[in-house]
N, CA, C and O atoms as a printed pandas DataFrame, in Angstrom:
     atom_number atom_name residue_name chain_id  residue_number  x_coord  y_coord  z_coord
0              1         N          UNK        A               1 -139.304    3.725   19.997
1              2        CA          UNK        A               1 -138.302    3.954   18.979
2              3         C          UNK        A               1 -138.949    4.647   17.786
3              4         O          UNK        A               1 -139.877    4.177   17.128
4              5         N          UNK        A               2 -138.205    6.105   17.535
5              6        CA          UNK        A               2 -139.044    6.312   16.181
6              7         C          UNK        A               2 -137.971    6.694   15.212
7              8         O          UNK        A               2 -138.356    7.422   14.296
8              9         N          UNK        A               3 -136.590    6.328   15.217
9             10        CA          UNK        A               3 -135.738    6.643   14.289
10            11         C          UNK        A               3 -134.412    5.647   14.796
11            12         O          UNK        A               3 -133.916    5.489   15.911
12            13         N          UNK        A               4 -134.063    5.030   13.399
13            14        CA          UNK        A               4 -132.681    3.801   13.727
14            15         C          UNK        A               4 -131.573    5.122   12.746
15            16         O          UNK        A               4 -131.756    5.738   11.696
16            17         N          UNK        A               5 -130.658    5.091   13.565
17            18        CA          UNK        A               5 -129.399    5.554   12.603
18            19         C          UNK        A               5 -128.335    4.938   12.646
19            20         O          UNK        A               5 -128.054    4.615   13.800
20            21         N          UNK        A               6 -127.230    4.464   11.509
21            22        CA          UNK        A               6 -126.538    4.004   11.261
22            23         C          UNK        A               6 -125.097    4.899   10.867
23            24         O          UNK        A               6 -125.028    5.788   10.019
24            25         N          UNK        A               7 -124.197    4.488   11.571
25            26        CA          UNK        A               7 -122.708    5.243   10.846
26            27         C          UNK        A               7 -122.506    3.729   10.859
27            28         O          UNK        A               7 -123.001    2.839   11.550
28            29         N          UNK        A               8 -121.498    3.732    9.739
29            30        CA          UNK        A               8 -120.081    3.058    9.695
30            31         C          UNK        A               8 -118.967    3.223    9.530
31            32         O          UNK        A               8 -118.993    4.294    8.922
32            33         N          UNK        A               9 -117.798    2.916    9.629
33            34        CA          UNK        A               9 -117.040    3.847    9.923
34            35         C          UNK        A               9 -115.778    2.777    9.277
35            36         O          UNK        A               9 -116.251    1.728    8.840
36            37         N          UNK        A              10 -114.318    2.895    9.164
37            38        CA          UNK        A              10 -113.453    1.459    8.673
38            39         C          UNK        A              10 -112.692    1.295    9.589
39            40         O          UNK        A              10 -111.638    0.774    9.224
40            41         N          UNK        A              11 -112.792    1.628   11.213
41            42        CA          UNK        A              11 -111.962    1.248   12.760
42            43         C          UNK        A              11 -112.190    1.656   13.517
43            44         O          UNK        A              11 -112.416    2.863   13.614
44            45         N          UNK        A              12 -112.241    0.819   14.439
45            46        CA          UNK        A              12 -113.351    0.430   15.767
46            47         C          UNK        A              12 -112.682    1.583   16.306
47            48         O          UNK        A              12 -113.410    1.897   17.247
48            49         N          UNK        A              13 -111.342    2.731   16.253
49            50        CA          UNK        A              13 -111.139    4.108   17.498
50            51         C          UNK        A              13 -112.471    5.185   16.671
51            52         O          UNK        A              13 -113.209    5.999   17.226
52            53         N          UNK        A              14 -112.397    4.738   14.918
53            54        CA          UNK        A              14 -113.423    5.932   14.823
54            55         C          UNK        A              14 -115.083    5.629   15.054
55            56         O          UNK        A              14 -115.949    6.501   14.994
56            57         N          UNK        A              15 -115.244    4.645   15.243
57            58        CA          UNK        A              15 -116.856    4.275   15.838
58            59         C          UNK        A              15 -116.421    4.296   17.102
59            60         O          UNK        A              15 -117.148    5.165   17.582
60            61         N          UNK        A              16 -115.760    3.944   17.920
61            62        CA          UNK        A              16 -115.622    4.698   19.275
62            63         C          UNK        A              16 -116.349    6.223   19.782
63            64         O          UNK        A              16 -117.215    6.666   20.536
64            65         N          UNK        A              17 -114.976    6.794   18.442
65            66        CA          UNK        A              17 -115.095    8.630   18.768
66            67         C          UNK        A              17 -116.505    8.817   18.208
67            68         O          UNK        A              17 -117.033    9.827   18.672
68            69         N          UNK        A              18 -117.088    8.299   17.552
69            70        CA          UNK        A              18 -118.301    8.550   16.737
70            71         C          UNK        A              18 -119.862    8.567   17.852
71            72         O          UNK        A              18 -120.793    9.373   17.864
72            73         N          UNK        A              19 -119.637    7.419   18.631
73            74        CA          UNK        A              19 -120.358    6.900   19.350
74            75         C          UNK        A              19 -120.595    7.910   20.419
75            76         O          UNK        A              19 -121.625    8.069   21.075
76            77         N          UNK        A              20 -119.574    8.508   20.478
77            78        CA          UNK        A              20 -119.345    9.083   22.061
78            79         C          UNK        A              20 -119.848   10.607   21.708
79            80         O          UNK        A              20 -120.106   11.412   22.603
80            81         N          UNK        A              21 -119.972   10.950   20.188
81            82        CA          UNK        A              21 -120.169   12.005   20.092
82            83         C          UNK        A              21 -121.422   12.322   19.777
83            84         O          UNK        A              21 -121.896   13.458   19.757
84            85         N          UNK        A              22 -122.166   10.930   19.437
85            86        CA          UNK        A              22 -123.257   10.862   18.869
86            87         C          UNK        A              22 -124.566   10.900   20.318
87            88         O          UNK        A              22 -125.746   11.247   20.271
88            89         N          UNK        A              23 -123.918   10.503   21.238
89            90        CA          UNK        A              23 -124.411   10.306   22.016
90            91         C          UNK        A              23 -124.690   11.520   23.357
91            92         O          UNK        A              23 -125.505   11.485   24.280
92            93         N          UNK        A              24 -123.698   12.499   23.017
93            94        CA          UNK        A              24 -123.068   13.181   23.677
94            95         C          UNK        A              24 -124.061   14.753   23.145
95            96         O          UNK        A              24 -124.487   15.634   23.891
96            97         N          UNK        A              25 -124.197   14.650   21.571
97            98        CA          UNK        A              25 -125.119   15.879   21.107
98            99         C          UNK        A              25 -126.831   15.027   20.869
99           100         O          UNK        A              25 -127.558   15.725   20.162
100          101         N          UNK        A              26 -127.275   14.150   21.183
101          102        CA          UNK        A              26 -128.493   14.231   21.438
102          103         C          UNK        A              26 -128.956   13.612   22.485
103          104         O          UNK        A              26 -128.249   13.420   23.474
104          105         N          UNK        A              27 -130.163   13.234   22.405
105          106        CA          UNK        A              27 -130.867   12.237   22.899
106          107         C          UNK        A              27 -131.352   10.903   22.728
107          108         O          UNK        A              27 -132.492   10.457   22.860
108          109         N          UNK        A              28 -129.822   10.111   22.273
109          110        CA          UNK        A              28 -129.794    8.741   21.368
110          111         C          UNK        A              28 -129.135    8.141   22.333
111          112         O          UNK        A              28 -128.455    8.737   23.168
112          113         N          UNK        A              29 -129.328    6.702   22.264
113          114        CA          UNK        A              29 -128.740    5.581   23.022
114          115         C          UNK        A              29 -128.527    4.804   21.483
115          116         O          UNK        A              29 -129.064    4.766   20.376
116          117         N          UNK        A              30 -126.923    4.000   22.502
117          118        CA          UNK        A              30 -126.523    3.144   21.063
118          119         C          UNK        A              30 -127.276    1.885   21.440
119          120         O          UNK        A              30 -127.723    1.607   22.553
120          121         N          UNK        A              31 -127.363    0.945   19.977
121          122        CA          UNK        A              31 -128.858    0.299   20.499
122          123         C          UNK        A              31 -127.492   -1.136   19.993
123          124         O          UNK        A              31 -127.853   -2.312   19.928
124          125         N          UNK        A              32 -126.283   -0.791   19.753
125          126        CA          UNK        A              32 -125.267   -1.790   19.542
126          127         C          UNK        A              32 -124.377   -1.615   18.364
127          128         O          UNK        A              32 -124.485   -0.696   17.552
128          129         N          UNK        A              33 -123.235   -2.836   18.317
129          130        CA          UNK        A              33 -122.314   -2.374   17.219
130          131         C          UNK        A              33 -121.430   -3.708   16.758
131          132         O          UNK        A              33 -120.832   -4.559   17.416
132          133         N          UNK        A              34 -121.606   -3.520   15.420
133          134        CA          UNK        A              34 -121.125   -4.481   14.817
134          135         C          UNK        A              34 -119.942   -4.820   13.938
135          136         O          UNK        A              34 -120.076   -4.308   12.827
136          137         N          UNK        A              35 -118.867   -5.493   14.071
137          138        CA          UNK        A              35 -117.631   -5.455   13.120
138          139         C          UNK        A              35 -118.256   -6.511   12.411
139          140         O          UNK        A              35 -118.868   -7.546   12.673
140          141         N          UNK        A              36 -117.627   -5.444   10.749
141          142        CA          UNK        A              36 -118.120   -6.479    9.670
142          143         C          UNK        A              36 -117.496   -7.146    9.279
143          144         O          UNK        A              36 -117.856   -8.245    8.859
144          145         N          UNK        A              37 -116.167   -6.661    9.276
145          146        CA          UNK        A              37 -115.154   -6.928    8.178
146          147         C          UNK        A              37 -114.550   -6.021    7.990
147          148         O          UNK        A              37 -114.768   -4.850    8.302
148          149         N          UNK        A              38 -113.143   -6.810    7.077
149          150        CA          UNK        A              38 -111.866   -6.156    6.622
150          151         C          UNK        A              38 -111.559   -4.250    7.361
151          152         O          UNK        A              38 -110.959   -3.298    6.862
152          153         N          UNK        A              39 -112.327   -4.405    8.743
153          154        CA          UNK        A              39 -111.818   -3.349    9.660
154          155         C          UNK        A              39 -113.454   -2.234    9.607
155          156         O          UNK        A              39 -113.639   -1.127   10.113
156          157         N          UNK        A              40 -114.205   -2.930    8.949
157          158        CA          UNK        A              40 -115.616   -1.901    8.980
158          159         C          UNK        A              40 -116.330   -2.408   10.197
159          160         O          UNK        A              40 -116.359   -3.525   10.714
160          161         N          UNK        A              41 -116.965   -1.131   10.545
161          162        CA          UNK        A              41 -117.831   -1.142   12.024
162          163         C          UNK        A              41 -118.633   -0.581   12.174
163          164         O          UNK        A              41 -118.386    0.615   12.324
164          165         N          UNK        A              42 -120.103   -1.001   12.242
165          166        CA          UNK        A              42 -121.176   -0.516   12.344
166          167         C          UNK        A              42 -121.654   -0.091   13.865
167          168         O          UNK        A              42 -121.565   -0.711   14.925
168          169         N          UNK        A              43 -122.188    1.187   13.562
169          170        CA          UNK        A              43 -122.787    1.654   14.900
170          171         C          UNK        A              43 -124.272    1.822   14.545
171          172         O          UNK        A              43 -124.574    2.365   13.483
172          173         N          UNK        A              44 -125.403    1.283   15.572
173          174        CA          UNK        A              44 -126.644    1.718   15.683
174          175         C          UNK        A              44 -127.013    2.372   16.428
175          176         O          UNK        A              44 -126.834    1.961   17.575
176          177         N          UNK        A              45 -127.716    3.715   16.285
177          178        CA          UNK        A              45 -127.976    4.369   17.346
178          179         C          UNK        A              45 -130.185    4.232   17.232
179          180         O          UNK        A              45 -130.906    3.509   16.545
180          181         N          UNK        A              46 -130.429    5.059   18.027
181          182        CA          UNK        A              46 -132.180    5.102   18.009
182          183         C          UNK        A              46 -132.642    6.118   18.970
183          184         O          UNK        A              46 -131.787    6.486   19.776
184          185         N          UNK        A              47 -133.799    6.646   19.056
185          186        CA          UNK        A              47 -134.405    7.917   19.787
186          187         C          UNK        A              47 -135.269    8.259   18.876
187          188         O          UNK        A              47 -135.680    7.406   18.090
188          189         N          UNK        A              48 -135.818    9.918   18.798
189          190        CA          UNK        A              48 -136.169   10.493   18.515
190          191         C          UNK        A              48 -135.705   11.038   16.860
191          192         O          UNK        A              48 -134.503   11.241   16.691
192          193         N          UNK        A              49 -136.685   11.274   15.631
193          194        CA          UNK        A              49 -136.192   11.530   14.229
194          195         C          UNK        A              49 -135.299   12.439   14.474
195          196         O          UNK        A              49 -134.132   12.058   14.559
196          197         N          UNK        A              50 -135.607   13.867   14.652
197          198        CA          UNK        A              50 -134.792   15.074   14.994
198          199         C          UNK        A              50 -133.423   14.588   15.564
199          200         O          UNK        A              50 -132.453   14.402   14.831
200          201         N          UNK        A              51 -133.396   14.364   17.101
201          202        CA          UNK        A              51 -132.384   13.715   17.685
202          203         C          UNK        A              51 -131.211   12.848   16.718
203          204         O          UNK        A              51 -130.072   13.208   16.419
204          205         N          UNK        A              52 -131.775   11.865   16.436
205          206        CA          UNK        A              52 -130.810   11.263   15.712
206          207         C          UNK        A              52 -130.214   11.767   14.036
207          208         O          UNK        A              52 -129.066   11.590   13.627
208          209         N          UNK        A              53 -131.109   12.280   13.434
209          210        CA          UNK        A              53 -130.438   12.718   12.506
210          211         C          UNK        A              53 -129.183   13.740   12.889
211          212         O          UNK        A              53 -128.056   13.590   12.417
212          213         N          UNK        A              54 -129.537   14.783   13.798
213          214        CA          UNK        A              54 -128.483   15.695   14.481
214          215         C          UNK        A              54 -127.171   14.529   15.316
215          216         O          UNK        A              54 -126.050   14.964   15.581
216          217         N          UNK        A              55 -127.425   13.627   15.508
217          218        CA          UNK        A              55 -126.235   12.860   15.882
218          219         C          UNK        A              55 -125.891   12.133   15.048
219          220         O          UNK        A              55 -124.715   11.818   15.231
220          221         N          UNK        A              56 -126.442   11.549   13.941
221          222        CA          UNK        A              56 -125.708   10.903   12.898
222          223         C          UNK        A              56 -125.050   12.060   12.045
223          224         O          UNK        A              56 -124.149   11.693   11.291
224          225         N          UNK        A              57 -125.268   12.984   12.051
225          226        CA          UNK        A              57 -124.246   14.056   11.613
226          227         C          UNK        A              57 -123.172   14.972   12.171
227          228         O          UNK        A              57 -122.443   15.811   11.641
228          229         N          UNK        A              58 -123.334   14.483   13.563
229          230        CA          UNK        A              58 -122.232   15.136   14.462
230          231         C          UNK        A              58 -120.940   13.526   14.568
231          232         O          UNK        A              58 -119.710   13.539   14.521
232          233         N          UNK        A              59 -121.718   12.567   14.690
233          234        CA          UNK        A              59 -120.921   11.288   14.561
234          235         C          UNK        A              59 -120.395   11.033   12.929
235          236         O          UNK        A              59 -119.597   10.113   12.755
236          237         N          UNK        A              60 -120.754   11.690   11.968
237          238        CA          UNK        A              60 -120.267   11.685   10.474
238          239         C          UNK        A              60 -119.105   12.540   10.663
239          240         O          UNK        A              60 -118.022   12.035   10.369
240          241         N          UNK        A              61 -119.114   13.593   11.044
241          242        CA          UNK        A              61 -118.208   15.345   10.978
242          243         C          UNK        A              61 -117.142   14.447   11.842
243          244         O          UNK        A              61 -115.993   14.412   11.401
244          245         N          UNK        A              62 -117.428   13.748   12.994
245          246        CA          UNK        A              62 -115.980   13.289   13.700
246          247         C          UNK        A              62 -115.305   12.412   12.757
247          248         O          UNK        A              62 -114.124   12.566   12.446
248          249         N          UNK        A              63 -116.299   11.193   12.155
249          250        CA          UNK        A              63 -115.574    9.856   11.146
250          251         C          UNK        A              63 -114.817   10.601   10.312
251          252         O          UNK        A              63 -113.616   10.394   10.137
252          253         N          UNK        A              64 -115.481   11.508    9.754
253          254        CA          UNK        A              64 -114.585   11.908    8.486
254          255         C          UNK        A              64 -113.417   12.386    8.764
255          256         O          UNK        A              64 -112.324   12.037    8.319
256          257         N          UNK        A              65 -113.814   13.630    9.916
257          258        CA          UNK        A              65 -112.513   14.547   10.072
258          259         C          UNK        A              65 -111.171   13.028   10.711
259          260         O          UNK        A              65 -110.043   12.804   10.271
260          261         N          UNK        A              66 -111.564   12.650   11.288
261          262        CA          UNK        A              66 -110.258   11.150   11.805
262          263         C          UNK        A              66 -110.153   10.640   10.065
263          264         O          UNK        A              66 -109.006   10.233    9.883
264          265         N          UNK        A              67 -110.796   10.566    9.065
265          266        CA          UNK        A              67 -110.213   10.549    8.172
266          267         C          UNK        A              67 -111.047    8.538    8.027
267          268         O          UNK        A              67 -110.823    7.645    7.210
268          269         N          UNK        A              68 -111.860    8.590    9.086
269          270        CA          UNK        A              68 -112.547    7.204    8.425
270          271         C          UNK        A              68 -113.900    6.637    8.635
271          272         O          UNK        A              68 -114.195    5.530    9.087
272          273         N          UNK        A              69 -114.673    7.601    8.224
273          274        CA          UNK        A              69 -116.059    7.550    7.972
274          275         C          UNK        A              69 -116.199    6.989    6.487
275          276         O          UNK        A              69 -115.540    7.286    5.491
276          277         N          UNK        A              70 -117.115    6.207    6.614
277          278        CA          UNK        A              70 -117.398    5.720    5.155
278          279         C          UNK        A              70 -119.094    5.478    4.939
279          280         O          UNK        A              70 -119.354    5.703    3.757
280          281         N          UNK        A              71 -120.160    5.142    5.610
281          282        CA          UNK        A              71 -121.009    5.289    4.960
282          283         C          UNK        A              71 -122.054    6.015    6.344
283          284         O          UNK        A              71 -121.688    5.928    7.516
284          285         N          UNK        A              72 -123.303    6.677    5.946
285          286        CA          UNK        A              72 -124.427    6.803    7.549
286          287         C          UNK        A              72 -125.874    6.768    6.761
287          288         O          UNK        A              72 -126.065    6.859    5.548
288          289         N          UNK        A              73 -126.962    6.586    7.962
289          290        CA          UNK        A              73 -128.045    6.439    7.390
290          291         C          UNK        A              73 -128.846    6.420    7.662
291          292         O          UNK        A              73 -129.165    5.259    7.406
292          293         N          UNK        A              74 -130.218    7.180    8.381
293          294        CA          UNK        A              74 -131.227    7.571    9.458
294          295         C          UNK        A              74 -132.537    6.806    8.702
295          296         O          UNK        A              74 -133.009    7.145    7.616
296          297         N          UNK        A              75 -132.918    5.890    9.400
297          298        CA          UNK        A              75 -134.351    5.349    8.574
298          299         C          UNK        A              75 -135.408    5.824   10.165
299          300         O          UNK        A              75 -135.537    5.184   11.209
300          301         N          UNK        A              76 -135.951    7.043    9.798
301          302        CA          UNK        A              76 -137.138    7.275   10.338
302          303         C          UNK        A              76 -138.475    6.596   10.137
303          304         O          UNK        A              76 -139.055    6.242    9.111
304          305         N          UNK        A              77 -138.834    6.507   11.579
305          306        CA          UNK        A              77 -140.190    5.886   11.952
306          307         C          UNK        A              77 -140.043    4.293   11.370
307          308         O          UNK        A              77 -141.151    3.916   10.989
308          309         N          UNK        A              78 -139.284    3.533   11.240
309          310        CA          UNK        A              78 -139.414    2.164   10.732
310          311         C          UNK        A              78 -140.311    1.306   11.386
311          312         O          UNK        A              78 -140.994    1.491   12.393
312          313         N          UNK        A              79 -140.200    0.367   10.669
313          314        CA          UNK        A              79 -141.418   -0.591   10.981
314          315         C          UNK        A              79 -141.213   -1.044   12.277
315          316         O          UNK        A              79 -140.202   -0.610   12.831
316          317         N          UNK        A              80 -142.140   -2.045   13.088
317          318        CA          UNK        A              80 -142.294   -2.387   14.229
318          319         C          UNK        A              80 -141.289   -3.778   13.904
319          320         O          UNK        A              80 -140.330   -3.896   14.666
320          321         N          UNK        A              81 -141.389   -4.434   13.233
321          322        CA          UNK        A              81 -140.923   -5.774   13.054
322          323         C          UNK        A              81 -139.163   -5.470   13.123
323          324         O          UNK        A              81 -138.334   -6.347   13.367
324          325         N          UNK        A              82 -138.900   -4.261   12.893
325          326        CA          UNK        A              82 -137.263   -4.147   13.020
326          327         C          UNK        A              82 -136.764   -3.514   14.185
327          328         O          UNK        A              82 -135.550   -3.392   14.349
């Protein structure tokens, strides 16, 4: 693992579409996904730095355009303990 990326999104069809797209323009596997609350849904993806930043921004361009993307967030090379 050398890069965690995060979308969230505020309903589980747009972390769906997000997921599928994220997955679809790189070389990322979703590593899982979490409902937080009041309709927010976290997606984790992981792979390669390059890779995932290019899919946390192809999975942003879908959230938004559906009109419900709300936050994303690529932490390259993180620690071993996470």
């Amino acid at each position: 693992m050398q890069a965690l990326g995060f979308i969230e999104t505020r309903s589980l069809t747009a972390s769906i579409e997000a997921s599928d797209v994220m997955t679809k323009t790189a070389d990322v596997w979703v590593v899982g996904t979490e409902k937080i609350g009041s309709g927010l849904v976290n997606v984790v993806i992981q792979g390669d730095v390059d890779a995932v930043t290019a899919a946390v921004k192809a999975g942003e361009a879908v959230a938004k355009e559906i009109g419900e993307g709300y936050a994303v967030n690529v932490i390259p090379r993180p620690h071993d303990d996470i």
